[in-house]
Coordinates of C-alpha atoms in Angstrom, one line a residue:
M1 CA 47.1 -50.2 -24.1
S2 CA 49.7 -52.1 -22.0
P3 CA 50.4 -55.8 -22.3
H4 CA 50.2 -56.4 -18.6
L5 CA 46.6 -55.1 -18.5
D6 CA 45.4 -57.9 -20.8
V7 CA 44.8 -60.2 -17.8
V8 CA 42.2 -57.8 -16.3
R9 CA 39.0 -56.2 -17.4
V10 CA 39.5 -52.5 -18.1
E11 CA 36.3 -50.6 -17.5
R12 CA 37.3 -47.0 -17.9
V13 CA 40.2 -44.8 -18.9
W14 CA 40.2 -41.0 -18.3
A15 CA 42.6 -38.1 -17.6
A16 CA 42.2 -36.2 -14.4
G17 CA 44.6 -34.0 -12.3
G18 CA 47.5 -34.3 -14.8
A19 CA 47.4 -38.1 -14.7
V20 CA 45.9 -40.9 -16.7
R21 CA 43.6 -43.0 -14.6
I22 CA 42.4 -46.6 -15.4
A23 CA 39.6 -48.4 -13.6
A24 CA 39.9 -52.2 -13.9
R25 CA 38.6 -55.4 -12.3
T26 CA 40.1 -58.9 -12.0
R27 CA 38.5 -61.7 -14.1
E28 CA 36.4 -64.4 -12.4
L29 CA 39.1 -67.0 -12.5
R30 CA 40.4 -69.5 -9.9
A31 CA 43.4 -68.2 -7.8
A32 CA 45.9 -70.3 -5.9
C33 CA 46.4 -69.9 -2.1
P34 CA 49.8 -68.4 -1.3
D35 CA 50.3 -71.0 1.5
C36 CA 49.1 -74.3 0.2
G37 CA 48.7 -73.6 -3.5
H38 CA 45.0 -74.9 -3.5
G39 CA 42.9 -73.2 -6.1
S40 CA 39.8 -71.3 -5.1
A41 CA 37.0 -69.2 -6.8
R42 CA 34.7 -68.6 -3.7
V43 CA 34.7 -64.9 -3.1
H44 CA 34.8 -63.5 0.4
S45 CA 34.8 -59.8 -0.6
R46 CA 36.4 -57.2 -2.9
Y47 CA 38.7 -54.3 -2.2
S48 CA 40.4 -51.6 -4.3
R49 CA 44.2 -51.3 -4.9
T50 CA 45.8 -48.3 -6.5
L51 CA 48.9 -49.1 -8.6
A52 CA 51.3 -46.7 -10.3
D53 CA 52.3 -47.7 -13.8
V54 CA 54.7 -46.4 -16.5
A55 CA 53.9 -42.9 -17.7
V56 CA 52.0 -42.5 -21.0
G57 CA 52.4 -39.4 -23.1
G58 CA 54.3 -37.6 -20.4
R59 CA 51.6 -38.2 -17.8
P60 CA 51.8 -40.6 -14.8
V61 CA 49.4 -43.6 -14.9
L62 CA 47.3 -44.7 -11.9
I63 CA 45.4 -48.0 -12.0
G64 CA 42.5 -48.5 -9.7
L65 CA 42.1 -52.3 -9.6
S66 CA 39.2 -54.1 -7.9
V67 CA 40.7 -57.3 -6.4
R68 CA 38.9 -60.2 -4.9
R69 CA 39.5 -61.7 -1.4
L70 CA 38.9 -65.5 -1.6
F71 CA 38.3 -68.3 0.8
C72 CA 40.8 -71.1 1.0
D73 CA 38.8 -74.3 1.1
S74 CA 41.7 -76.7 1.8
P75 CA 41.2 -78.4 5.2
N76 CA 44.9 -78.7 5.7
C77 CA 45.7 -75.0 5.3
G78 CA 45.7 -72.6 8.2
R79 CA 44.8 -69.6 6.1
R80 CA 41.1 -68.8 6.0
T81 CA 41.1 -66.0 3.2
F82 CA 43.7 -64.6 0.9
A83 CA 43.9 -61.8 -1.7
E84 CA 44.4 -62.8 -5.3
Q85 CA 47.4 -61.6 -7.2
V86 CA 47.3 -60.8 -10.9
E87 CA 50.4 -62.2 -12.6
G88 CA 52.4 -59.5 -14.4
L89 CA 50.4 -56.7 -12.7
T90 CA 50.4 -57.0 -8.9
V91 CA 52.9 -58.1 -6.3
R92 CA 52.1 -58.5 -2.6
Y93 CA 52.6 -55.3 -0.6
Q94 CA 53.8 -53.4 -3.8
R95 CA 52.1 -50.2 -5.0
R96 CA 53.8 -50.2 -8.4
S97 CA 53.3 -52.4 -11.4
P98 CA 56.2 -54.8 -12.3
P99 CA 57.3 -52.7 -15.3
L100 CA 57.4 -49.6 -13.3
Q101 CA 59.2 -51.3 -10.4
Q102 CA 61.8 -52.7 -12.8
L103 CA 62.3 -49.2 -14.2
V104 CA 63.0 -47.9 -10.7
E105 CA 65.4 -50.7 -10.0
M106 CA 67.3 -50.3 -13.3
A107 CA 67.6 -46.5 -12.7
G108 CA 69.2 -47.3 -9.3
V109 CA 71.6 -49.8 -10.8
L110 CA 72.7 -47.6 -13.6
L111 CA 72.7 -44.2 -12.0
A112 CA 72.6 -44.8 -8.2
G113 CA 70.8 -42.4 -5.9
R114 CA 70.8 -38.8 -7.2
G115 CA 71.2 -39.6 -10.8
G116 CA 68.5 -42.3 -10.7
A117 CA 66.1 -39.9 -8.9
R118 CA 66.7 -37.2 -11.5
L119 CA 66.0 -39.6 -14.4
L120 CA 62.8 -41.0 -12.7
H121 CA 61.6 -37.4 -12.1
I122 CA 61.9 -36.8 -15.9
L123 CA 59.9 -40.1 -16.4
K124 CA 57.1 -38.8 -14.1
V125 CA 58.1 -41.1 -11.3
P126 CA 58.9 -38.8 -8.4
L127 CA 61.2 -40.6 -5.9
S128 CA 63.9 -39.3 -3.5
R129 CA 67.5 -40.5 -3.8
T130 CA 67.2 -42.5 -0.6
S131 CA 64.1 -44.3 -2.0
V132 CA 66.0 -45.2 -5.1
L133 CA 68.9 -46.6 -3.1
L134 CA 66.4 -48.5 -0.9
H135 CA 64.9 -50.3 -3.9
L136 CA 68.4 -51.0 -5.2
M137 CA 69.6 -52.6 -2.0
R138 CA 66.5 -54.8 -1.9
M139 CA 67.3 -56.4 -5.2
P140 CA 68.6 -59.9 -4.8
L141 CA 72.0 -60.7 -6.2
P142 CA 72.3 -63.5 -8.8
P143 CA 73.2 -66.9 -7.3
V144 CA 76.9 -67.5 -7.2
A145 CA 78.1 -70.6 -9.1
T146 CA 81.6 -71.8 -8.4
P147 CA 83.8 -70.7 -11.3
R148 CA 86.3 -72.9 -13.1
V149 CA 88.7 -70.0 -13.6
L150 CA 88.7 -67.4 -10.9
G151 CA 90.2 -64.0 -11.1
V152 CA 91.3 -62.2 -7.9
D153 CA 92.4 -58.6 -7.7
D154 CA 92.3 -55.7 -5.2
F155 CA 91.2 -52.1 -5.6
A156 CA 91.5 -48.9 -3.6
L157 CA 88.4 -47.8 -1.7
Y158 CA 90.0 -44.6 -0.4
A159 CA 93.4 -43.6 1.0
D160 CA 95.1 -46.8 2.2
V161 CA 91.8 -48.9 2.5
Y162 CA 91.5 -51.6 -0.1
G163 CA 88.9 -54.1 -1.2
T164 CA 88.9 -57.5 -3.1
L165 CA 87.0 -58.3 -6.2
L166 CA 86.4 -61.9 -7.5
V167 CA 85.6 -62.4 -11.2
D168 CA 84.5 -65.5 -13.1
A169 CA 87.1 -65.5 -16.0
D170 CA 84.9 -67.7 -18.1
T171 CA 81.7 -65.7 -18.0
R172 CA 83.6 -62.4 -17.4
L173 CA 81.2 -61.5 -14.6
P174 CA 82.0 -60.3 -11.1
I175 CA 80.8 -62.7 -8.4
A176 CA 81.9 -61.3 -5.0
L177 CA 83.3 -58.1 -3.5
W178 CA 84.3 -57.3 0.0
A179 CA 86.4 -54.8 2.0
G180 CA 90.0 -55.8 2.8
R181 CA 92.5 -57.9 1.0
D182 CA 93.6 -60.5 3.6
A183 CA 94.3 -64.1 3.0
E184 CA 91.7 -65.4 5.6
Q185 CA 88.7 -63.9 3.7
L186 CA 89.8 -65.3 0.4
A187 CA 90.5 -68.8 1.9
A188 CA 87.1 -68.8 3.6
W189 CA 85.3 -68.0 0.4
L190 CA 87.2 -70.7 -1.5
H191 CA 86.3 -73.2 1.3
T192 CA 82.6 -72.5 0.7
H193 CA 83.0 -72.7 -3.1
V194 CA 84.9 -75.8 -3.8
G195 CA 85.8 -76.6 -7.4
V196 CA 88.1 -73.7 -8.6
E197 CA 90.6 -75.2 -11.0
V198 CA 92.6 -72.0 -12.0
A199 CA 93.2 -68.8 -10.0
C200 CA 94.6 -65.8 -11.8
R201 CA 96.2 -63.1 -9.6
D202 CA 99.0 -60.6 -9.4
G203 CA 102.2 -61.2 -7.5
S204 CA 100.6 -60.4 -4.1
L205 CA 101.8 -62.7 -1.3
T206 CA 98.4 -62.2 0.5
Y207 CA 96.4 -63.7 -2.4
R208 CA 98.9 -66.4 -3.0
Q209 CA 98.6 -67.6 0.6
G210 CA 94.8 -67.3 0.5
I211 CA 94.5 -69.4 -2.6
T212 CA 97.0 -72.0 -1.2
D213 CA 95.0 -72.3 2.0
G214 CA 91.5 -72.3 0.4
A215 CA 92.1 -74.2 -2.8
P216 CA 95.4 -76.1 -2.7
A217 CA 94.6 -78.1 -5.8
A218 CA 94.0 -75.0 -7.9
V219 CA 96.6 -73.9 -10.4
Q220 CA 97.8 -70.4 -9.6
V221 CA 98.7 -68.1 -12.5
S222 CA 100.8 -65.0 -12.0
D223 CA 99.5 -62.5 -14.6
R224 CA 101.7 -61.6 -17.5
F225 CA 100.9 -57.9 -17.3
H226 CA 101.8 -57.7 -13.6
L227 CA 105.1 -59.6 -14.3
W228 CA 106.0 -57.1 -17.0
Q229 CA 104.9 -54.2 -14.8
G230 CA 107.0 -55.4 -11.9
L231 CA 110.0 -55.8 -14.2
S232 CA 109.5 -52.2 -15.5
K233 CA 109.5 -50.9 -11.9
W234 CA 112.8 -52.7 -11.2
V235 CA 114.3 -51.3 -14.4
S236 CA 113.2 -47.8 -13.3
D237 CA 114.9 -48.3 -10.0
I238 CA 118.1 -49.4 -11.7
A239 CA 118.0 -46.3 -14.0
A240 CA 117.5 -44.1 -10.9
A241 CA 120.6 -45.7 -9.3
H242 CA 122.6 -44.8 -12.4
R243 CA 121.2 -41.3 -12.7
A244 CA 124.7 -39.9 -13.2
C245 CA 125.0 -41.9 -16.4
L246 CA 121.7 -40.7 -18.0
P247 CA 123.2 -37.5 -19.6
A248 CA 125.1 -39.9 -21.9
A249 CA 121.8 -40.3 -23.8
V250 CA 122.0 -36.7 -24.9
P251 CA 124.1 -36.0 -28.0
E252 CA 127.3 -33.9 -27.7
P253 CA 126.5 -30.3 -28.5
E254 CA 128.1 -28.8 -31.6
P255 CA 131.1 -26.6 -31.0
A256 CA 130.2 -23.0 -30.9
T257 CA 132.1 -19.7 -30.8
A258 CA 132.9 -18.3 -27.4
P259 CA 130.0 -16.1 -26.2
T260 CA 130.6 -12.4 -26.0
P261 CA 130.9 -11.1 -22.4
L262 CA 127.8 -9.3 -21.2
T263 CA 129.7 -6.1 -20.7
D264 CA 130.8 -6.1 -24.4
R265 CA 127.3 -6.8 -25.8
P266 CA 125.8 -3.8 -27.5
E267 CA 122.4 -4.3 -25.7
A268 CA 120.5 -1.1 -25.4
A269 CA 117.6 -0.5 -23.0
D270 CA 115.1 -0.3 -25.9
T271 CA 112.1 -2.0 -24.2
P272 CA 110.2 -1.0 -21.1
A273 CA 111.4 -4.1 -19.2
R274 CA 115.0 -3.3 -20.0
R275 CA 114.7 0.4 -19.1
H276 CA 113.0 -0.6 -15.8
A277 CA 115.9 -3.1 -15.0
Q278 CA 118.5 -0.4 -15.8
R279 CA 116.8 2.2 -13.5
L280 CA 116.5 -0.3 -10.6
F281 CA 120.2 -1.4 -11.1
E282 CA 121.4 2.2 -11.0
A283 CA 119.3 3.0 -7.9
V284 CA 120.3 0.0 -5.9
H285 CA 124.0 0.4 -6.7
V286 CA 123.9 4.1 -5.8
V287 CA 122.7 3.2 -2.3
S288 CA 124.5 -0.1 -1.8
G289 CA 127.9 1.6 -1.5
S290 CA 126.9 3.4 1.7
G291 CA 127.3 0.3 3.8
R292 CA 123.7 0.0 4.7
S293 CA 121.9 -3.3 5.0
L294 CA 119.8 -4.8 2.3
S295 CA 116.7 -4.5 4.4
A296 CA 117.3 -0.8 4.9
I297 CA 117.8 -0.3 1.2
A298 CA 114.6 -2.2 0.4
R299 CA 112.6 0.0 2.8
E300 CA 114.0 3.2 1.3
L301 CA 113.4 2.2 -2.3
G302 CA 110.1 0.4 -1.6
L303 CA 111.4 -2.9 -3.1
N304 CA 111.4 -6.5 -1.9
R305 CA 114.6 -7.5 -0.1
R306 CA 115.2 -10.3 -2.6
T307 CA 114.9 -7.9 -5.5
V308 CA 117.5 -5.6 -3.9
A309 CA 119.8 -8.5 -3.3
K310 CA 119.5 -9.7 -6.9
Y311 CA 120.4 -6.3 -8.3
A312 CA 123.2 -5.7 -5.7
R313 CA 124.9 -9.0 -6.7
A314 CA 124.7 -8.3 -10.5
A315 CA 127.6 -6.8 -12.3
T316 CA 125.5 -5.3 -15.1
W317 CA 121.8 -4.5 -15.5
Q318 CA 121.6 -7.0 -18.4
E319 CA 122.1 -9.9 -16.0
C320 CA 118.8 -8.9 -14.2
V321 CA 116.7 -9.1 -17.4
R322 CA 114.5 -12.2 -17.6
R323 CA 115.6 -14.2 -20.7
T324 CA 113.4 -16.5 -22.7
P325 CA 114.6 -20.1 -22.1
P326 CA 115.4 -22.2 -25.1
R327 CA 112.7 -24.5 -26.5
R328 CA 112.4 -28.0 -25.0
S329 CA 112.9 -31.0 -27.1
T330 CA 110.0 -32.7 -28.8
S331 CA 109.4 -35.9 -30.7
L332 CA 109.8 -33.9 -34.0
D333 CA 113.3 -32.8 -33.3
P334 CA 115.0 -35.9 -34.9
Y335 CA 113.2 -35.0 -38.1
L336 CA 113.9 -31.2 -38.3
E337 CA 117.1 -31.7 -40.4
Y338 CA 115.1 -33.8 -42.9
L339 CA 112.3 -31.2 -43.0
H340 CA 114.8 -28.4 -43.6
R341 CA 116.5 -30.4 -46.4
R342 CA 113.2 -31.1 -48.1
W343 CA 112.2 -27.5 -47.8
E344 CA 115.4 -26.4 -49.6
E345 CA 114.6 -29.1 -52.3
G346 CA 111.3 -27.3 -53.0
E347 CA 108.7 -29.2 -51.0
H348 CA 106.7 -26.6 -49.0
T349 CA 103.5 -28.5 -48.3
A350 CA 103.1 -29.4 -44.6
T351 CA 100.8 -32.3 -45.3
V352 CA 103.3 -34.0 -47.7
L353 CA 106.1 -33.4 -45.3
H354 CA 104.1 -34.9 -42.4
Q355 CA 103.3 -38.0 -44.5
E356 CA 107.0 -38.4 -45.4
I357 CA 108.2 -38.4 -41.8
V358 CA 105.4 -40.6 -40.6
A359 CA 106.7 -43.2 -43.0
K360 CA 110.1 -42.8 -41.2
G361 CA 108.5 -43.4 -37.8
Y362 CA 107.2 -40.1 -36.6
L363 CA 104.0 -40.6 -34.5
G364 CA 103.1 -36.9 -33.9
H365 CA 100.3 -34.8 -35.3
Y366 CA 100.4 -32.8 -38.5
Q367 CA 99.9 -29.5 -36.7
R368 CA 103.3 -29.8 -35.1
V369 CA 104.9 -30.2 -38.5
K370 CA 103.0 -27.1 -39.8
M371 CA 104.2 -25.0 -36.8
A372 CA 107.8 -26.2 -37.2
I373 CA 108.1 -25.1 -40.8
A374 CA 106.3 -21.8 -40.2
P375 CA 109.7 -19.9 -39.6
L376 CA 111.0 -21.3 -42.9
R377 CA 108.1 -19.6 -44.8
L378 CA 109.3 -16.3 -43.3
G379 CA 113.0 -16.9 -44.2
L380 CA 113.9 -17.6 -40.5
P381 CA 115.9 -20.5 -39.2
V382 CA 114.2 -23.4 -37.4
D383 CA 114.6 -23.0 -33.6
T384 CA 117.0 -25.5 -32.1
P385 CA 115.8 -27.3 -29.0
R386 CA 117.4 -27.7 -25.6
E387 CA 118.2 -31.3 -25.0
R388 CA 117.7 -32.6 -21.5
P389 CA 118.9 -35.8 -19.9
P390 CA 116.1 -38.4 -19.8
S391 CA 114.4 -39.3 -16.5
P392 CA 114.8 -42.8 -15.0
R393 CA 111.1 -43.5 -15.8
Q394 CA 111.7 -42.5 -19.5
V395 CA 114.7 -44.7 -19.7
A396 CA 112.7 -47.6 -18.3
R397 CA 110.1 -47.0 -20.9
W398 CA 112.6 -47.1 -23.7
I399 CA 114.1 -50.3 -22.5
T400 CA 110.8 -52.1 -22.0
T401 CA 109.3 -50.9 -25.3
T402 CA 109.5 -53.3 -28.2
P403 CA 112.4 -52.1 -30.4
T404 CA 110.2 -51.9 -33.5
R405 CA 107.8 -49.6 -31.7
R406 CA 110.4 -47.1 -30.5
G407 CA 110.6 -43.8 -32.2
L408 CA 113.7 -42.5 -34.0
H409 CA 114.7 -40.2 -31.1
A410 CA 114.2 -42.9 -28.4
T411 CA 116.2 -45.4 -30.5
E412 CA 119.2 -43.1 -30.9
A413 CA 119.1 -41.9 -27.3
L414 CA 118.9 -45.4 -26.0
R415 CA 121.8 -46.5 -28.3
R416 CA 124.0 -43.8 -26.9
L417 CA 123.0 -44.7 -23.3
L418 CA 123.6 -48.4 -23.8
E419 CA 127.1 -47.7 -25.1
H420 CA 127.8 -46.1 -21.8
C421 CA 125.7 -48.0 -19.2
L422 CA 122.6 -50.3 -18.6
E423 CA 123.5 -52.7 -21.5
R424 CA 123.2 -55.7 -19.1
A425 CA 119.7 -54.6 -17.8
H426 CA 118.5 -54.0 -21.4
A427 CA 119.6 -57.5 -22.5
L428 CA 117.9 -59.2 -19.5
V429 CA 114.7 -57.3 -20.3
R430 CA 114.7 -58.3 -23.9
Q431 CA 115.3 -62.0 -22.9
F432 CA 112.2 -62.0 -20.7
A433 CA 110.2 -60.3 -23.4
A434 CA 111.2 -63.1 -25.8
M435 CA 109.9 -65.7 -23.3
L436 CA 106.6 -63.9 -23.1
D437 CA 106.3 -63.6 -26.9
A438 CA 107.1 -67.3 -27.4
R439 CA 105.1 -68.5 -24.4
D440 CA 108.2 -70.5 -23.5
A441 CA 109.2 -70.8 -19.8
A442 CA 112.1 -73.2 -20.4
P443 CA 114.7 -70.4 -20.3
L444 CA 113.3 -69.0 -17.0
P445 CA 115.6 -70.8 -14.5
D446 CA 118.7 -69.8 -16.5
W447 CA 117.3 -66.2 -16.8
L448 CA 116.8 -66.0 -13.0
D449 CA 120.4 -67.2 -12.5
Q450 CA 121.6 -64.3 -14.8
L451 CA 119.5 -61.9 -12.8
E452 CA 121.3 -62.9 -9.6
A453 CA 124.7 -62.8 -11.2
S454 CA 124.1 -59.4 -12.8
R455 CA 125.4 -57.5 -9.8
L456 CA 122.4 -55.2 -10.0
P457 CA 120.8 -55.1 -6.6
A458 CA 117.3 -54.4 -8.0
M459 CA 117.5 -57.4 -10.4
A460 CA 118.7 -59.7 -7.6
G461 CA 115.7 -58.7 -5.5
L462 CA 113.4 -59.4 -8.5
A463 CA 115.0 -62.8 -9.0
R464 CA 114.3 -63.8 -5.3
A465 CA 110.7 -62.7 -5.6
L466 CA 110.2 -64.7 -8.8
R467 CA 111.8 -67.8 -7.5
E468 CA 109.4 -67.8 -4.5
D469 CA 106.5 -67.8 -7.0
Q470 CA 108.2 -69.6 -9.9
R471 CA 105.5 -72.1 -10.7
A472 CA 102.8 -69.4 -11.0
V473 CA 105.2 -67.3 -13.1
E474 CA 105.7 -70.3 -15.4
Q475 CA 102.0 -70.7 -15.7
G476 CA 101.6 -66.9 -16.5
I477 CA 104.2 -67.2 -19.3
T478 CA 102.9 -70.4 -20.9
T479 CA 99.1 -70.5 -20.4
V480 CA 96.4 -68.3 -21.9
F481 CA 95.0 -67.5 -18.5
N482 CA 95.5 -63.9 -17.4
S483 CA 94.0 -61.1 -15.2
G484 CA 92.8 -59.0 -18.1
V485 CA 89.2 -59.6 -17.1
N486 CA 90.0 -58.6 -13.5
E487 CA 91.6 -55.3 -14.7
G488 CA 88.6 -54.5 -16.8
R489 CA 86.2 -55.1 -14.0
I490 CA 88.4 -53.0 -11.6
T491 CA 88.3 -50.1 -14.1
D492 CA 84.5 -50.3 -14.2
L493 CA 84.3 -50.5 -10.4
K494 CA 86.4 -47.4 -10.1
L495 CA 84.2 -45.6 -12.5
Q496 CA 81.0 -46.4 -10.5
K497 CA 82.8 -45.4 -7.3
R498 CA 83.7 -42.0 -8.8
I499 CA 80.1 -41.5 -10.2
M500 CA 78.9 -41.7 -6.6
A501 CA 81.6 -39.2 -5.7
G502 CA 83.5 -41.8 -3.7
R503 CA 80.9 -42.0 -1.0
A504 CA 79.6 -45.5 -1.8
G505 CA 80.1 -48.1 0.9
V506 CA 81.0 -51.6 0.1
P507 CA 77.4 -53.0 0.2
L508 CA 76.2 -50.4 -2.2
L509 CA 79.2 -50.8 -4.4
R510 CA 78.7 -54.6 -4.5
Q511 CA 75.1 -54.3 -5.5
R512 CA 75.8 -51.9 -8.4
V513 CA 78.9 -53.6 -9.8
I514 CA 77.4 -57.1 -9.8
L515 CA 73.9 -56.2 -10.9
M516 CA 75.2 -53.8 -13.6
A517 CA 77.4 -56.5 -15.1
H518 CA 74.4 -58.8 -15.4
L519 CA 72.2 -56.0 -16.7
R520 CA 74.7 -55.3 -19.5
R521 CA 74.9 -59.0 -20.4
R522 CA 71.1 -59.1 -20.6
Y523 CA 70.5 -56.0 -22.8
L524 CA 73.7 -55.6 -24.9

């Protein structure tokens, strides 16, 4: 019936009270004393244990096991009698079989308290969420072996409270987690785990100091991703400082005829909204010439004071009509002229047009192309977008993106902007990207000199920060070690924290993150 019942003598199996009951007895074999290990078969007495087992056919299983109490005949042992334990079936002081206990523990590791309790209830193992967490916290953590390559990273517990996670970069398993991110804790851990050869980290001064104090012989590696992320932030700050130059990325508008004054436009009040605006305009202007205050007019007409002020300031009622703003620019806009030309040439299939502009660098969806050519099917012109200046963050993204991966619109906008400004910052970024691609740190000192001489305050600050950590930066550029494993584990940690609605304390979070990683390694 169950493999773990093969070691006992099953006498009877029956169903009663919605459960499957099993009566069994231990075999007449010698058992070892738990204190001295001496074997004994001399029976003192018998007693009955009731064990819960994994459900069968949707019914819980209860095992009534008759167990012997034996004498310990060793003259050197202080124990007179002991109860025998059946390997694979009984554990001292435990009222569940090992398979069922393992199921409870795994539910706690994977789903924590409430989720684990719900799953166990479906599996006919009724337990409260606190009981599930209790069994989870009792599970021992795997022994910690000193890693050769150590990954160090921080994570946010809540608000401005942070924690530290250590990862073995070779096995890709988390090994330690604690609250706080100070150098003393990291140095103390490294003092008790001697033998770390490489330490991967971000640009944090705290972790740099902790590794220097705890493992001075370890090679510190400043992660490539964090180096590029820091450079992108500085570029964004530079673009923000040159915000007045960003409109240069927008193409010059085509010359248009002078708009007709509002008073000369033959706009009739042909809609309910226009008729309503005309009535309010006339009513406000009839009363506004009496010299009364806006608040008094608003009370008389039953309008809001701001509405009265808007109509009183307007010269015509057409100024008070809400107008539909022009469409914003999209990634399809650089290809609209091509789509219009192909439409006039006779190609009216949206799928074919989408495939053609994808070959030219368009990364958008087919549906947007279909919607863009819909006016052409009705004989209407394609709507022209309103071009807005890019934001500093968008400019930083253009500059830090590999040129071959930029879209047509971004390439043209960046070209116009670099002709006006930020050409020096763009050149410095591409030089650093070339160092990362080639894994060559030889040009780094000269590049840092260029940063300091660039007369860009943000770049000068970046140069000072990198010079203080230059050796670790060189290791990050040239070696294969990085913090990718750390970032993956941090992402998983945040997921588990959010599954528990952010209420998990550090001890519970440590249990789940470490045990879950080993559980995945065992079963996947």
